[in-house]
XYZ file of C-alpha atoms in Angstrom:
310
model
C 0.000 0.000 0.000
C 3.048 2.255 0.139
C 2.574 3.350 -3.454
C -0.773 5.031 -2.746
C -1.058 8.724 -1.915
C -2.724 9.699 1.387
C -6.407 10.502 0.943
C -7.768 13.971 1.630
C -8.880 14.514 5.193
C -12.250 15.996 4.142
C -13.459 12.860 2.332
C -16.476 11.120 3.900
C -15.654 7.887 5.713
C -17.831 5.936 3.259
C -15.809 7.225 0.326
C -12.547 6.388 2.095
C -13.736 2.804 2.648
C -14.636 2.428 -1.037
C -11.320 3.854 -2.273
C -9.314 1.652 0.087
C -11.253 -1.405 -1.090
C -10.563 -0.550 -4.744
C -6.879 -0.050 -3.938
C -6.803 -3.504 -2.334
C -8.251 -4.994 -5.519
C -5.522 -3.367 -7.610
C -2.824 -4.589 -5.208
C -4.249 -8.105 -5.013
C -4.235 -8.456 -8.796
C -0.798 -6.786 -8.980
C -1.974 -4.347 -11.630
C -1.021 -0.756 -12.362
C -3.398 1.968 -13.496
C -2.515 1.370 -17.150
C -3.587 -2.277 -16.830
C -6.748 -1.357 -14.939
C -7.614 1.149 -17.669
C -7.078 -1.409 -20.435
C -9.211 -4.045 -18.702
C -12.107 -1.816 -17.577
C -12.455 0.661 -20.432
C -11.941 3.736 -18.241
C -8.855 5.865 -18.869
C -5.724 5.837 -16.720
C -6.265 9.492 -15.744
C -9.797 8.646 -14.613
C -8.541 5.771 -12.457
C -5.879 8.023 -10.933
C -8.673 10.368 -9.842
C -10.848 7.497 -8.596
C -8.063 5.814 -6.603
C -6.879 9.094 -5.098
C -10.340 10.191 -4.004
C -10.629 13.139 -6.390
C -13.698 11.798 -8.188
C -16.263 9.193 -7.216
C -16.049 6.349 -9.753
C -19.233 5.341 -11.569
C -20.656 1.951 -10.724
C -19.651 0.535 -14.113
C -15.981 1.253 -13.338
C -16.237 -0.175 -9.806
C -17.977 -3.313 -11.069
C -15.351 -3.786 -13.781
C -12.506 -3.703 -11.250
C -14.494 -5.936 -8.910
C -14.823 -8.584 -11.609
C -11.056 -8.584 -12.144
C -10.509 -9.149 -8.413
C -13.323 -11.715 -8.086
C -15.024 -9.486 -5.506
C -18.497 -10.095 -4.093
C -20.634 -7.874 -6.318
C -23.478 -7.409 -3.804
C -21.162 -6.249 -1.015
C -19.313 -4.018 -3.444
C -22.574 -2.480 -4.657
C -23.594 -1.656 -1.074
C -20.176 -0.093 -0.456
C -20.441 2.006 -3.624
C -24.005 3.169 -2.930
C -23.007 4.204 0.589
C -20.066 6.192 -0.797
C -22.205 7.763 -3.529
C -24.819 8.840 -0.996
C -22.148 10.437 1.221
C -20.568 12.096 -1.822
C -23.746 13.718 -3.192
C -26.161 13.683 -0.275
C -28.642 11.807 -2.475
C -29.345 8.143 -3.087
C -27.600 7.163 -6.353
C -29.619 6.004 -9.325
C -28.793 2.727 -11.044
C -26.201 3.940 -13.546
C -27.088 1.960 -16.641
C -25.615 4.865 -18.595
C -21.861 4.136 -18.906
C -21.056 7.861 -18.682
C -22.909 9.301 -15.634
C -22.343 12.855 -14.486
C -19.485 13.226 -11.984
C -20.190 13.773 -8.293
C -18.375 15.557 -5.478
C -18.815 15.744 -1.680
C -21.467 18.175 -0.527
C -19.988 21.473 0.627
C -16.541 20.829 -0.858
C -15.184 23.536 -3.153
C -13.618 22.144 -6.351
C -9.824 22.155 -6.573
C -8.765 25.265 -8.571
C -6.100 23.188 -10.339
C -7.672 22.393 -13.768
C -6.440 18.751 -14.006
C -8.152 17.855 -10.709
C -11.132 20.178 -10.907
C -14.518 18.490 -10.852
C -16.657 19.626 -13.794
C -20.393 20.112 -13.457
C -21.338 18.810 -16.902
C -21.086 15.341 -18.443
C -17.873 13.393 -18.035
C -15.089 14.226 -20.514
C -14.508 11.796 -23.349
C -11.600 10.162 -21.509
C -13.986 9.126 -18.681
C -16.454 7.469 -21.017
C -15.656 3.834 -21.818
C -16.295 2.826 -25.375
C -18.251 -0.327 -26.142
C -14.977 -2.095 -27.015
C -13.073 -1.098 -23.889
C -10.876 1.619 -25.459
C -11.374 5.193 -26.561
C -11.522 6.468 -30.121
C -11.256 10.256 -30.480
C -14.035 11.772 -32.562
C -11.492 13.068 -35.073
C -10.117 9.568 -35.567
C -13.366 7.747 -36.348
C -13.058 8.158 -40.096
C -9.425 7.062 -40.007
C -10.374 3.965 -38.006
C -13.120 3.082 -40.488
C -10.691 3.514 -43.384
C -8.112 1.290 -41.671
C -10.712 -1.439 -41.086
C -11.777 -1.250 -44.714
C -8.157 -1.603 -45.842
C -7.641 -4.598 -43.538
C -10.777 -6.265 -44.902
C -9.505 -5.754 -48.436
C -6.160 -7.317 -47.530
C -7.857 -10.328 -45.971
C -9.937 -10.842 -49.092
C -6.903 -10.486 -51.331
C -4.721 -12.793 -49.223
C -6.681 -15.483 -47.367
C -5.565 -16.580 -43.901
C -4.518 -20.013 -45.125
C -1.787 -18.506 -47.289
C -0.369 -16.734 -44.221
C 0.138 -20.027 -42.385
C 2.077 -21.674 -45.170
C 5.437 -20.222 -44.050
C 7.954 -21.645 -41.637
C 6.041 -20.308 -38.589
C 2.922 -22.373 -39.265
C 2.413 -25.273 -36.875
C 5.236 -24.206 -34.537
C 4.651 -23.931 -30.779
C 6.265 -20.667 -29.554
C 9.422 -20.902 -27.470
C 8.759 -20.952 -23.724
C 5.064 -21.786 -24.111
C 3.554 -23.993 -21.380
C 2.809 -27.647 -21.990
C -0.298 -28.012 -24.128
C -0.012 -24.600 -25.818
C -1.530 -24.430 -29.277
C 0.665 -24.119 -32.371
C 0.761 -20.895 -34.372
C -1.462 -19.326 -35.693
C -3.188 -18.872 -32.348
C -6.991 -18.556 -32.322
C -8.369 -15.103 -31.624
C -9.828 -14.676 -28.154
C -13.310 -13.290 -27.775
C -16.063 -12.938 -25.214
C -17.143 -16.444 -26.148
C -13.881 -18.000 -24.919
C -15.521 -18.994 -21.647
C -17.995 -21.116 -23.572
C -15.169 -22.953 -25.350
C -13.489 -24.153 -22.145
C -12.872 -27.876 -22.295
C -14.273 -28.674 -18.833
C -16.250 -27.215 -15.971
C -16.233 -27.600 -12.173
C -15.873 -31.245 -11.115
C -15.149 -32.245 -14.714
C -11.866 -30.283 -14.528
C -10.461 -32.208 -11.567
C -7.016 -33.601 -12.388
C -6.914 -32.027 -15.867
C -4.319 -29.691 -17.375
C -5.552 -26.050 -17.252
C -3.772 -25.135 -20.494
C -4.966 -28.115 -22.505
C -8.517 -27.452 -21.318
C -8.203 -23.731 -22.239
C -9.023 -22.681 -18.679
C -6.086 -20.255 -18.749
C -7.882 -17.965 -21.200
C -9.899 -16.154 -18.522
C -7.770 -17.063 -15.503
C -7.185 -14.521 -12.742
C -4.483 -14.301 -10.091
C -6.126 -14.940 -6.717
C -2.942 -14.333 -4.707
C 0.791 -14.309 -5.385
C 3.919 -14.575 -3.210
C 7.494 -13.679 -4.221
C 10.296 -15.244 -2.145
C 13.666 -16.965 -2.659
C 13.722 -15.951 -6.305
C 10.408 -17.717 -6.993
C 6.837 -16.563 -7.584
C 4.071 -18.825 -6.264
C 0.629 -18.100 -7.724
C -2.875 -19.352 -7.012
C -4.851 -19.221 -10.264
C -8.623 -19.457 -10.807
C -10.729 -19.732 -13.972
C -14.306 -18.384 -13.672
C -15.310 -20.150 -16.902
C -14.000 -23.538 -15.749
C -14.786 -22.901 -12.070
C -11.489 -24.550 -11.171
C -8.182 -23.571 -9.535
C -4.540 -24.550 -9.903
C -1.088 -23.586 -8.599
C 1.875 -22.233 -10.573
C 5.494 -21.453 -9.704
C 7.994 -19.337 -11.611
C 10.770 -20.458 -11.822
C 10.185 -24.184 -11.279
C 13.870 -25.186 -11.100
C 15.038 -26.447 -7.657
C 11.498 -26.507 -6.271
C 9.589 -29.479 -4.868
C 6.077 -30.379 -3.832
C 4.154 -27.802 -5.853
C 0.618 -28.503 -4.692
C -2.893 -27.143 -4.622
C -5.265 -28.317 -1.898
C -8.858 -27.509 -0.994
C -10.628 -27.265 2.329
C -12.643 -30.284 1.226
C -9.543 -32.504 1.090
C -8.962 -32.566 -2.659
C -5.390 -31.921 -3.848
C -3.207 -32.067 -6.940
C 0.613 -32.192 -6.952
C 2.909 -31.312 -9.842
C 5.664 -33.659 -10.923
C 9.149 -32.874 -9.607
C 10.259 -29.503 -10.965
C 6.861 -28.928 -12.617
C 5.713 -25.373 -13.259
C 2.010 -25.899 -12.542
C -0.440 -28.424 -11.119
C -3.540 -30.028 -12.493
C -6.840 -28.435 -11.494
C -9.128 -28.874 -8.503
C -12.846 -28.138 -8.705
C -12.848 -25.254 -6.257
C -13.376 -21.548 -6.069
C -10.594 -19.233 -4.879
C -11.990 -19.022 -1.351
C -11.452 -22.745 -0.658
C -8.049 -23.407 -2.236
C -4.436 -22.836 -1.290
C -1.168 -23.348 -3.153
C 2.168 -24.432 -1.644
C 5.699 -25.182 -2.867
C 9.012 -26.000 -1.168
C 12.083 -23.887 -1.963
C 15.411 -24.152 -0.102
C 13.871 -25.943 2.864
C 10.998 -23.470 3.205
C 7.369 -23.942 2.311
C 5.818 -20.997 0.502
C 2.022 -20.793 0.644
C -0.776 -18.587 -0.659
C -4.536 -18.545 -0.169
C -7.141 -15.996 -1.209
C -6.323 -13.515 1.553
C -3.123 -14.896 3.062
C 0.470 -15.892 2.321
C 3.123 -17.529 4.476
C 6.640 -18.985 4.628
C 7.268 -21.904 6.996
C 10.316 -24.035 7.727
C 9.921 -27.596 6.446
C 10.233 -30.107 9.286
C 13.525 -32.008 9.148
C 15.208 -29.555 6.761
C 18.628 -28.129 7.435
């Protein structure tokens, strides 16, 4: 939390609680504001204002970050509504419009500094997420349309099959995990979750990469120690979890276990385990490095001495 600026002392307590919760989500997922902007469709400058308490984020932005962190949406909604009420003095409406008007605490005079001033009209273009998750300036719309038309013409003139006839076709990229598909890689879309090879109990003991569960995977928790990174991964589409370690050399006992007693262990020196049919709240990952056991769960991490080690 050391990277965050102190919040203003005049912010309502409800707003402070919301901002601190959003900061925890960013820290838990180990993202920066550029990544958050790319994944939620709200600009980096907007997120800097939201996370520093200069502007109350719209519900669409809060919900987008909550999905990335696998947060409880009902609790998050209550937290946001409480903050919005304290910010405006009125009960917030359900913001189905992706670009609601900005709000500020009652009785607070706007900052005279233009970059942080709170406007009274509609949000600027940078605060409005586009339907595709990125912003296209009005002046660039025609250029974008022209570029798409040119790309379509190229595709018609040179079919995809002719592109895969070179030396790269059918080659698995260097450093790819076991089970990675050969080039050309299929384009990802919103339908990727539906193409997952397994779901819930059907994923138990299966490879997350071969079953395409990695496509929507999220980092539940991560621990860096002894030159290694232990990660607990979860796929919402597959509803399954697994453990990963980077780098796998000189490690032992990489394992994922659930509170229900299910567990999967990687082979000696393996980089990841098979999957368990569990959500992130009921799974934990462990690995042994230099006589120490590293462990992570949804809200915890630890390092313990291994019994009998030097």
